[in-house]
């Protein structure tokens, strides 16, 4: 008998017992759905992390960072100056496309003097007029003010009211950050420090200052972080490690602190290996649920075989071989479990897509996790459910095939 | 065509064997219409199951044409059975959930034919048994006589060399029995199909050219041999 005929017969008999068939595959659906969900999220997390931090970031080039940590926490020494940049360029110019000192621009924690009051505040640095803030008093920093290097700043309204009573009163006062004293020309409505998607929001800071004034003189040409940019395909981690080693010996501030390269990729690998432990655990639970579901399938197939003894007899009498009969029941069991597996796959994929955003917002930090359902996951769902059908269907199917025709026909 | 020699058959019942068929010798030629009669429990069904390749557990020799059936495995059986025999049972034995057309098509599907190759044949055979246009009916909605026609259609759909019928009219009233009987006679006469049927009904047996009587597993009379003896 042709496969298409076997399938047709199997589907008809499953449809004839819709409720029973459905109840039988619930266990398989749950087992497969659990695995697909955890795989989808796990792969999603791994992928997101690599995209964001991995040395093989997708932007077409790879970047890494090297930090400088002074031995004395309060020291103002900078780890990198222009000489260091030139040295790195000389030593590693062939392998590194670009190296530059990184300056933070958003929500920098610092001390500020408001008149004669000293406070811990956050400041964000601007290069262009801030259009994304809602003005409460005064005016926004203008492009002209920034181009001409005027020492002007904006303050957030809650701080203004707290310090000076009203927003209006804050205008004209001064704030001193580092060596520069800025005049407050505008007050803006407070914003959350993190944006809706969990990323940093620079307009959540207490003050907005012109970047060129904040980093000037020595601070502009030196810093404690450098960013290395590599061409796609180069071994960024390896080279960065060599740069850090070189700096430890020859860096301008090598004797007052240490240069560190953190291999994000290595940490990611560690993270994803933790994820794979969780995945293994869930898979183990799912395997148990699949086993129990398989026994359910076996039970149902045994019932089906004994209910359809007459049908088996008829088929044998019109020329079916015992092998045909076995295949018929085996195909039926596999059709049943594969249906459950595919439904479970859909359910699991849906669940993963629902859970991933929840996970992103609970992690925060601008990390977007998208569930990532791979072809491998699909094949796994398909293969596993088919295997359950085969393993647990074979005994009932063989019983059907071994029925004695003469006894049935009596 | 069919040649049984010294067939003995035992059923195992617990630890003792029950001797059902005793030294049966029977030959049937192409184109015969044979009735097998005898009391209940005399072994008629047992005998025709052996003739129809449904039972391979017997001693003695059985040649079907040149095939030594007594030496064959069940697998070779299924093939022969599918190609050569059609079965008609007292209680019709149709698959209840399947339509008339699907029931009739079953033997052809097991020979490996495609569904669309066999539609015409199914229609033709249903016409032949007088069930034109019943393809999509379910057997459970049909009368006994109609169901038996479906079962006959299924038996002849694969152009079998012979038909085995175990009390085909046993569940039908006299009038319907006669219709089924007419159908068998027409098949036998027009198509040359060999038919071996078991019956309790003397009217049915009277219409068959040859009657074999069995008592307690032994052939006690065979009208063919009586003829020979007369000559
Ligand atoms: N599978 C079996 N196991 C044990 N005994 C059996 C089996 N099949 C039939 N018998 C016995 O063998 C004997 C012959 O049975 P069989 O069915 O051939 O009789 P029959 O002539 O067809 O009777 P009926 O006219 O009632 O159908 C009976 O006594 C029956 O009880
Ligand atoms: Mg009988």
XYZ file of C-alpha atoms and ligand atoms in Angstrom:
673
model
C 0.000 0.000 0.000
C 1.196 3.473 -0.801
C 2.405 5.876 1.886
C -0.277 8.373 0.878
C -2.938 5.725 1.468
C -1.444 4.829 4.841
C -1.463 8.490 5.852
C -5.027 8.962 4.675
C -6.203 5.939 6.639
C -4.309 7.052 9.742
C -5.682 10.580 9.649
C -9.218 9.333 9.133
C -9.097 7.082 12.127
C -7.538 9.837 14.273
C -10.252 12.215 13.178
C -12.901 9.644 14.029
C -11.665 9.837 17.643
C -10.891 13.544 17.890
C -11.221 13.918 21.646
C -9.242 10.856 22.502
C -6.516 11.770 20.013
C -6.278 15.281 21.393
C -6.055 14.165 25.012
C -3.333 11.731 24.061
C -1.094 14.353 22.490
C -1.381 16.964 25.256
C 1.633 15.507 27.046
C 3.705 15.639 23.881
C 2.591 19.190 23.196
C 3.654 20.295 26.660
C 6.997 18.511 26.522
C 7.920 19.877 23.115
C 6.586 23.353 23.916
C 8.741 23.548 27.062
C 11.885 22.651 25.168
C 11.158 24.981 22.256
C 10.450 27.871 24.626
C 13.666 27.478 26.558
C 15.682 26.890 23.399
C 14.101 29.882 21.705
C 14.897 32.173 24.604
C 18.337 30.698 25.184
C 19.329 31.065 21.547
C 17.794 34.541 21.572
C 19.850 35.609 24.588
C 23.034 34.178 23.167
C 22.418 35.851 19.840
C 21.549 39.218 21.417
C 24.631 39.151 23.591
C 26.920 38.324 20.726
C 25.323 40.991 18.567
C 25.742 43.584 21.233
C 29.030 42.791 22.884
C 30.671 40.082 20.897
C 33.874 40.759 19.049
C 31.992 39.730 15.976
C 29.355 42.413 16.287
C 27.257 42.686 13.182
C 27.939 46.315 12.329
C 30.550 45.231 9.827
C 33.457 45.965 12.092
C 34.513 44.751 15.502
C 35.351 46.911 18.458
C 36.903 46.192 21.843
C 37.709 48.393 24.808
C 40.692 48.589 27.147
C 40.261 50.222 30.542
C 42.750 51.857 32.837
C 42.298 51.479 36.605
C 44.492 53.725 38.753
C 45.872 52.012 41.882
C 44.739 54.912 43.985
C 41.031 55.411 43.495
C 41.152 59.138 44.034
C 44.056 59.707 41.705
C 43.339 61.944 38.746
C 45.945 60.338 36.570
C 44.782 59.364 33.087
C 45.704 55.999 31.690
C 45.883 57.038 28.068
C 47.321 60.114 26.412
C 48.070 61.027 22.812
C 51.553 59.511 23.076
C 50.001 56.154 23.999
C 47.691 56.390 21.001
C 50.633 57.067 18.722
C 52.571 54.151 20.228
C 49.671 51.726 19.782
C 49.262 52.937 16.239
C 52.946 52.284 15.593
C 53.025 48.871 17.165
C 49.705 47.496 15.982
C 48.816 49.763 13.050
C 48.663 46.818 10.682
C 46.070 44.950 12.694
C 43.987 47.716 14.228
C 42.023 49.971 11.971
C 41.495 52.772 14.462
C 42.228 53.512 18.101
C 40.799 56.407 20.038
C 40.144 57.567 23.552
C 36.551 57.052 24.611
C 34.776 59.762 26.473
C 31.576 59.049 28.276
C 28.765 61.395 27.318
C 25.655 60.143 29.104
C 24.749 60.202 32.794
C 28.287 60.690 34.095
C 28.418 60.590 37.887
C 30.341 63.559 39.208
C 30.402 66.212 41.922
C 29.042 69.647 41.169
C 28.943 72.928 43.100
C 25.628 74.734 42.891
C 26.597 78.123 44.240
C 28.105 77.038 47.540
C 26.304 73.682 47.807
C 28.292 70.611 46.703
C 26.273 67.647 45.428
C 26.669 64.322 43.641
C 24.913 64.681 40.314
C 24.753 63.143 36.866
C 25.629 65.136 33.793
C 25.162 64.432 30.109
C 27.200 66.060 27.385
C 25.771 67.570 24.235
C 27.198 68.402 20.838
C 23.914 69.622 19.374
C 20.875 71.482 20.637
C 18.673 69.153 22.741
C 15.343 68.941 20.969
C 14.121 65.950 22.929
C 13.627 67.752 26.238
C 10.525 69.631 27.314
C 11.406 73.155 28.333
C 10.080 74.454 31.664
C 11.924 77.787 31.875
C 14.629 79.705 29.963
C 15.863 78.342 26.634
C 17.506 75.257 25.199
C 21.259 75.245 24.617
C 21.742 76.507 21.073
C 24.133 75.332 18.396
C 25.630 78.796 18.414
C 26.311 78.721 22.153
C 28.065 75.385 21.782
C 30.065 76.418 18.726
C 31.358 79.532 20.436
C 32.249 77.626 23.592
C 30.032 79.502 26.021
C 29.848 78.051 29.523
C 26.100 77.512 29.687
C 24.082 74.573 31.033
C 20.561 73.272 31.535
C 19.205 71.881 34.781
C 16.383 69.445 35.388
C 13.281 70.935 36.931
C 13.011 68.794 40.075
C 16.544 69.791 41.090
C 15.829 73.452 40.265
C 12.714 73.487 42.424
C 14.475 71.667 45.222
C 17.433 74.004 45.168
C 15.892 77.365 44.264
C 12.167 76.994 44.899
C 10.974 77.488 41.317
C 12.358 76.758 37.892
C 12.390 80.437 37.094
C 14.667 81.128 40.089
C 17.279 78.689 38.838
C 17.920 80.712 35.687
C 21.082 82.734 35.972
C 22.548 80.658 38.796
C 25.802 78.786 38.260
C 27.014 75.241 38.528
C 30.668 74.258 38.678
C 31.696 70.886 37.310
C 35.387 70.111 37.231
C 37.229 73.345 36.506
C 34.451 75.045 34.588
C 31.592 77.140 35.941
C 28.461 77.111 33.817
C 25.534 79.467 33.851
C 22.088 77.903 33.906
C 20.118 79.155 30.903
C 17.310 76.595 30.792
C 15.319 74.211 32.964
C 13.838 71.023 31.480
C 11.310 68.518 32.599
C 12.697 65.402 34.333
C 12.980 62.208 32.315
C 13.612 58.648 33.371
C 17.247 57.556 33.346
C 16.370 54.602 31.167
C 14.388 54.770 27.995
C 11.323 52.611 27.340
C 13.364 49.879 25.752
C 15.735 49.708 28.705
C 18.580 51.730 27.148
C 20.296 54.720 28.761
C 18.500 58.011 28.365
C 20.977 60.852 28.459
C 18.194 63.367 29.104
C 17.582 61.694 32.448
C 20.679 63.471 33.854
C 20.560 66.389 36.277
C 22.527 68.684 33.969
C 23.130 69.022 30.259
C 26.520 70.520 29.414
C 28.344 71.261 26.138
C 30.733 68.401 25.455
C 33.587 70.519 24.151
C 33.771 72.461 27.389
C 33.607 69.424 29.626
C 36.453 67.685 27.896
C 39.021 70.341 27.180
C 42.761 70.652 27.470
C 44.202 67.561 29.106
C 40.883 65.821 29.628
C 40.138 65.998 25.917
C 43.350 64.353 24.819
C 43.524 61.790 27.606
C 41.143 59.378 29.251
C 40.769 56.038 30.975
C 39.158 54.055 28.202
C 40.235 53.411 24.649
C 38.234 51.892 21.894
C 39.937 49.701 19.305
C 38.264 49.172 15.961
C 39.127 46.153 13.832
C 38.293 45.041 10.381
C 35.777 42.232 10.117
C 37.452 38.889 10.406
C 40.504 39.852 12.428
C 41.099 38.223 15.760
C 40.001 41.153 17.900
C 40.225 39.377 21.253
C 43.749 38.147 20.658
C 45.095 41.487 19.437
C 43.377 43.417 22.224
C 45.036 41.149 24.731
C 48.411 41.930 23.151
C 47.683 45.668 23.252
C 46.817 45.461 26.953
C 50.026 43.530 27.586
C 52.021 46.130 25.674
C 50.429 48.938 27.696
C 51.182 47.223 30.978
C 54.857 47.560 30.097
C 54.966 50.765 28.089
C 51.776 52.701 28.956
C 52.240 56.293 30.117
C 50.711 55.510 33.519
C 51.800 51.907 33.807
C 53.407 52.400 37.199
C 50.345 54.003 38.787
C 47.652 51.557 37.774
C 46.751 48.688 35.521
C 45.443 48.297 31.990
C 42.727 45.763 31.549
C 41.158 44.157 28.578
C 37.900 42.415 29.334
C 37.072 39.812 26.809
C 33.323 40.183 26.567
C 33.179 37.266 24.260
C 34.711 35.033 26.879
C 32.110 36.114 29.396
C 29.406 35.566 26.868
C 30.642 32.074 26.311
C 30.462 31.491 30.015
C 26.969 32.900 30.078
C 25.778 30.765 27.250
C 27.259 27.714 28.877
C 25.172 28.506 31.955
C 22.212 28.874 29.659
C 22.931 25.492 28.180
C 22.902 23.939 31.643
C 19.414 25.367 32.184
C 18.436 24.109 28.755
C 19.698 20.645 29.626
C 17.724 20.656 32.829
C 14.500 21.680 31.096
C 15.148 19.110 28.395
C 15.470 16.458 31.049
C 12.097 17.406 32.530
C 10.644 17.467 29.032
C 12.072 14.029 28.319
C 10.213 12.674 31.327
C 7.011 14.303 30.163
C 7.553 12.878 26.669
C 8.117 9.441 28.130
C 4.850 9.585 30.036
C 3.097 10.943 26.965
C 4.586 8.089 24.976
C 3.060 5.585 27.341
C -0.253 7.361 26.837
C 0.153 6.951 23.094
C 0.941 3.275 23.547
C -2.148 2.838 25.680
C -4.341 4.557 23.133
C -2.886 2.489 20.309
C -3.538 -0.734 22.210
C -7.146 0.313 22.722
C -7.419 1.259 19.083
C -5.994 -2.099 17.969
C -8.442 -4.058 20.051
C -11.387 -1.893 19.001
C -10.503 -2.383 15.380
C -9.903 -6.111 15.427
C -12.697 -6.591 12.880
C -11.189 -3.997 10.581
C -7.797 -5.697 10.837
C -9.414 -9.000 9.925
C -11.155 -7.479 6.925
C -7.948 -5.900 5.688
C -6.020 -9.154 6.080
C -8.788 -11.007 4.230
C -8.666 -8.654 1.218
C -4.934 -8.970 0.784
C -3.150 -6.839 3.367
C 0.098 -8.364 4.584
C 0.853 -8.324 8.312
C 3.515 -5.743 7.428
C 0.816 -3.511 5.889
C -1.191 -3.734 9.080
C 1.828 -2.931 11.211
C 2.656 0.079 9.065
C -0.918 1.298 9.285
C -0.869 1.453 13.067
C 2.688 2.728 13.204
C 1.870 5.566 10.818
C -1.156 6.322 12.941
C 0.942 6.560 16.108
C 3.545 8.718 14.385
C 0.908 10.974 12.820
C -0.528 11.426 16.293
C 2.745 12.325 17.993
C 4.012 14.488 15.145
C 0.778 16.477 15.258
C 1.387 16.940 18.970
C 5.007 17.862 18.297
C 4.133 20.476 15.700
C 1.406 21.995 17.879
C 3.901 22.025 20.751
C 6.446 23.688 18.481
C 3.999 26.442 17.565
C 2.987 26.870 21.198
C 6.590 26.963 22.363
C 7.607 29.455 19.678
C 4.689 31.691 20.630
C 5.510 31.418 24.308
C 9.162 32.253 23.698
C 8.150 35.380 21.794
C 5.875 36.383 24.666
C 8.437 35.760 27.383
C 11.466 37.318 25.689
C 10.259 40.964 26.003
C 9.352 40.389 29.657
C 12.844 39.090 30.214
C 14.384 42.097 28.430
C 12.573 44.568 30.636
C 13.506 42.699 33.789
C 17.176 42.681 32.766
C 17.124 46.303 31.629
C 20.351 47.976 30.553
C 19.232 48.462 26.978
C 19.266 44.772 26.222
C 16.686 43.548 23.761
C 16.127 39.852 23.769
C 14.281 38.437 20.825
C 13.263 34.814 20.874
C 15.271 33.031 18.248
C 13.597 29.910 16.865
C 16.054 27.992 14.762
C 15.576 25.390 12.061
C 17.414 23.012 14.378
C 14.728 23.528 17.002
C 12.055 22.736 14.436
C 13.809 19.587 13.302
C 14.300 18.589 16.912
C 10.583 18.972 17.652
C 9.702 17.028 14.534
C 12.278 14.298 15.096
C 11.596 13.828 18.776
C 7.852 13.547 18.380
C 8.218 11.175 15.453
C 10.615 9.066 17.501
C 8.158 8.935 20.399
C 5.486 7.712 17.979
C 7.777 5.049 16.543
C 9.072 3.804 19.875
C 5.735 3.651 21.628
C 3.718 2.668 18.556
C 5.762 -0.344 17.541
C 4.455 -2.766 20.157
C 0.738 -2.104 19.574
C 1.362 -2.121 15.816
C 3.069 -5.492 16.029
C 0.216 -6.821 18.091
C -2.165 -5.696 15.365
C -0.040 -7.361 12.704
C 0.145 -10.636 14.606
C -3.594 -11.060 15.045
C -4.829 -14.413 13.919
C -7.091 -13.919 10.940
C -9.034 -17.145 11.487
C -9.876 -16.180 15.055
C -11.031 -12.741 13.961
C -13.275 -14.066 11.213
C -15.103 -16.638 13.351
C -7.362 -25.497 -10.549
C -7.763 -26.438 -6.884
C -6.553 -29.833 -5.719
C -6.710 -30.845 -2.045
C -5.252 -34.217 -1.068
C -5.530 -35.818 2.385
C -6.121 -32.566 4.186
C -6.253 -32.918 7.970
C -6.834 -30.061 10.308
C -6.596 -29.876 14.085
C -7.559 -27.108 16.476
C -5.653 -26.901 19.697
C -8.066 -26.635 22.593
C -6.163 -26.387 25.837
C -3.908 -29.426 25.952
C -5.840 -31.737 23.630
C -6.134 -31.455 19.885
C -9.491 -31.324 18.219
C -9.587 -33.095 14.871
C -11.807 -30.992 12.590
C -11.072 -32.173 9.042
C -10.448 -35.833 8.230
C -8.583 -36.760 5.022
C -10.375 -34.336 2.787
C -9.858 -34.912 -0.949
C -11.407 -32.322 -3.192
C -10.725 -30.917 -6.645
C -12.411 -27.910 -8.176
C -12.039 -26.905 -11.827
C -12.097 -23.497 -13.415
C -15.635 -22.159 -13.870
C -17.422 -24.414 -11.374
C -20.170 -23.252 -9.025
C -19.832 -25.414 -5.921
C -22.029 -25.477 -2.820
C -20.674 -26.956 0.400
C -23.405 -28.090 2.784
C -23.423 -29.794 6.131
C -24.442 -29.425 9.732
C -23.275 -26.680 11.948
C -19.821 -27.420 13.321
C -19.012 -29.954 10.620
C -15.968 -27.943 9.444
C -17.244 -26.131 6.352
C -15.793 -22.743 7.292
C -12.545 -24.390 8.282
C -12.308 -26.033 4.887
C -13.005 -22.979 2.755
C -10.623 -20.849 4.833
C -7.912 -23.295 3.827
C -9.016 -23.198 0.184
C -9.049 -19.383 0.287
C -5.455 -19.104 1.575
C -6.566 -17.681 4.914
C -5.312 -20.629 6.953
C -1.900 -22.220 6.450
C -1.996 -24.476 9.508
C -3.012 -27.831 8.010
C -1.437 -31.118 6.943
C -1.764 -32.737 3.519
C -1.102 -31.167 0.144
C -2.880 -28.294 -1.545
C -1.977 -27.338 -5.098
C -3.467 -24.158 -6.468
C -2.605 -24.330 -10.165
C 1.136 -25.008 -9.817
C 1.580 -23.419 -6.412
C 2.325 -25.812 -3.528
C 0.297 -23.864 -0.992
C 1.247 -26.258 1.830
C 4.870 -25.031 1.465
C 4.167 -21.313 1.292
C 4.836 -18.702 3.939
C 2.198 -16.294 5.052
C 3.763 -13.515 3.019
C 3.493 -15.425 -0.243
C -0.063 -16.254 0.834
C -1.145 -12.653 1.186
C 0.026 -11.984 -2.319
C -1.752 -14.993 -3.815
C -4.833 -14.290 -1.811
C -4.943 -10.688 -2.969
C -4.468 -11.620 -6.634
C -6.615 -14.739 -6.864
C -9.397 -14.923 -4.290
C -12.371 -12.811 -3.421
C -14.171 -13.305 -0.108
C -17.820 -12.843 0.754
C -18.886 -13.342 4.373
C -22.186 -13.981 6.058
C -22.017 -10.723 8.050
C -20.598 -8.711 5.118
C -17.483 -7.538 6.984
C -17.383 -4.004 5.647
C -15.404 -1.242 7.337
C -18.108 0.841 8.952
C -16.385 4.215 8.893
C -15.357 3.944 5.246
C -17.595 4.755 2.292
C -18.823 2.105 -0.134
C -16.231 3.173 -2.713
C -13.405 2.971 -0.169
C -14.479 -0.486 0.953
C -14.632 -1.743 -2.603
C -11.271 -0.162 -3.471
C -9.447 -1.801 -0.567
C -8.098 -4.930 -2.377
C -6.770 -2.762 -5.209
C -5.054 -0.396 -2.787
C -3.267 -3.345 -1.231
C -1.896 -4.322 -4.624
C -0.226 -0.900 -4.645
C -2.507 0.918 -7.053
C -3.108 4.645 -6.799
C -6.473 5.947 -5.754
C -7.123 7.810 -8.984
C -6.233 4.779 -11.114
C -9.053 2.729 -9.652
C -12.077 5.028 -9.591
C -13.397 3.728 -12.900
C -13.020 0.103 -11.890
C -14.869 0.708 -8.617
C -17.735 2.394 -10.453
C -17.924 -0.414 -13.014
C -18.027 -3.093 -10.336
C -20.713 -1.267 -8.364
C -22.769 -1.053 -11.557
C -22.283 -4.772 -12.044
C -23.784 -5.581 -8.626
C -26.620 -3.113 -9.140
C -25.403 -0.343 -6.858
C -25.008 2.453 -9.366
C -24.324 5.792 -7.637
C -23.803 4.410 -4.122
C -20.100 5.290 -3.993
C -20.277 7.803 -1.169
C -22.792 6.015 1.052
C -21.727 4.581 4.393
C -22.412 0.822 4.693
C -24.206 1.261 8.001
C -26.962 3.195 6.231
C -27.690 0.376 3.789
C -29.892 -2.717 3.927
C -28.411 -6.181 4.414
C -28.897 -7.104 0.762
C -27.197 -3.923 -0.362
C -24.306 -4.457 2.044
C -23.833 -7.962 0.705
C -23.701 -6.517 -2.809
C -20.979 -4.113 -1.676
C -19.096 -7.023 -0.226
C -19.466 -8.959 -3.496
C -18.290 -5.905 -5.426
C -15.226 -5.800 -3.176
C -14.636 -9.512 -3.750
C -14.658 -9.231 -7.555
C -13.013 -5.834 -7.992
C -9.549 -7.346 -8.504
C -10.696 -9.872 -11.158
C -10.093 -12.866 -8.850
C -9.904 -16.393 -10.268
C -12.318 -17.684 -7.694
C -14.754 -16.497 -5.061
C -15.138 -17.956 -1.587
C -18.484 -17.233 0.059
C -19.270 -18.347 3.611
C -23.046 -18.394 3.985
C -23.475 -15.301 1.808
C -27.249 -15.452 2.137
C -27.328 -16.529 5.766
C -28.397 -13.127 7.045
C -30.852 -12.329 4.281
C -34.533 -13.063 3.644
C -35.601 -15.429 0.893
C -36.232 -12.791 -1.726
C -32.966 -10.955 -1.143
C -31.162 -14.304 -1.033
C -32.460 -15.055 -4.487
C -31.195 -11.700 -5.812
C -27.732 -12.403 -4.423
C -27.891 -15.930 -5.825
C -28.789 -14.572 -9.258
C -25.810 -12.258 -9.039
C -23.498 -15.196 -8.283
C -24.927 -17.260 -11.118
C -24.480 -14.375 -13.544
C -20.849 -13.905 -12.450
C -20.254 -17.615 -12.868
C -21.883 -17.809 -16.271
C -20.826 -14.505 -17.839
C -17.382 -13.989 -16.349
C -16.440 -17.615 -15.819
C -15.633 -16.925 -12.165
C -15.219 -20.081 -10.081
C -17.418 -19.881 -6.981
C -17.244 -22.016 -3.841
C -19.955 -21.226 -1.333
C -21.032 -22.608 2.004
C -24.772 -22.620 2.560
C -27.472 -23.993 4.835
C -30.231 -23.048 2.462
C -31.486 -25.988 0.321
C -32.918 -23.564 -2.265
C -29.528 -22.007 -2.713
C -27.758 -25.366 -2.862
C -30.265 -26.618 -5.440
C -29.190 -23.874 -7.846
C -25.546 -24.947 -7.777
C -24.301 -27.407 -10.374
C -22.205 -29.245 -7.778
C -22.997 -29.909 -4.089
C -20.431 -31.250 -1.618
C -21.758 -32.517 1.696
C -19.628 -32.628 4.823
C -20.424 -34.427 8.058
C -18.056 -34.308 11.022
C -15.146 -33.168 8.906
C -15.528 -35.807 6.208
C -16.769 -35.420 2.651
C -19.744 -37.799 2.557
C -21.170 -36.961 -0.837
C -20.190 -35.040 -3.929
C -22.795 -34.643 -6.685
C -20.007 -34.527 -9.271
C -18.853 -38.019 -8.345
C -22.452 -39.214 -8.384
C -22.623 -37.985 -11.974
C -19.431 -39.812 -12.805
C -20.743 -42.933 -11.145
C -23.963 -42.699 -13.212
C -22.064 -42.648 -16.453
N -10.262 -21.299 16.026
C -10.830 -22.411 16.524
N -10.338 -22.971 17.629
C -10.893 -24.075 18.152
N -11.925 -24.704 17.611
C -12.452 -24.208 16.488
C -11.944 -23.032 15.896
N -12.673 -22.759 14.778
C -13.611 -23.734 14.701
N -13.493 -24.598 15.719
C -14.304 -25.770 15.910
O -14.167 -26.557 14.771
C -15.424 -27.099 14.402
C -15.754 -26.741 12.974
O -15.958 -25.346 12.887
P -16.436 -24.605 11.571
O -16.550 -23.144 11.877
O -15.559 -24.999 10.457
O -17.890 -25.221 11.363
P -18.988 -24.849 10.270
O -19.259 -26.089 9.528
O -18.582 -23.653 9.500
O -20.239 -24.492 11.179
P -21.396 -23.410 10.946
O -22.298 -23.989 9.945
O -22.007 -23.241 12.281
O -20.698 -22.163 10.483
C -16.431 -26.589 15.393
O -16.699 -27.600 16.343
C -15.773 -25.432 16.059
O -16.158 -25.364 17.403
Mg -19.141 -21.615 9.380
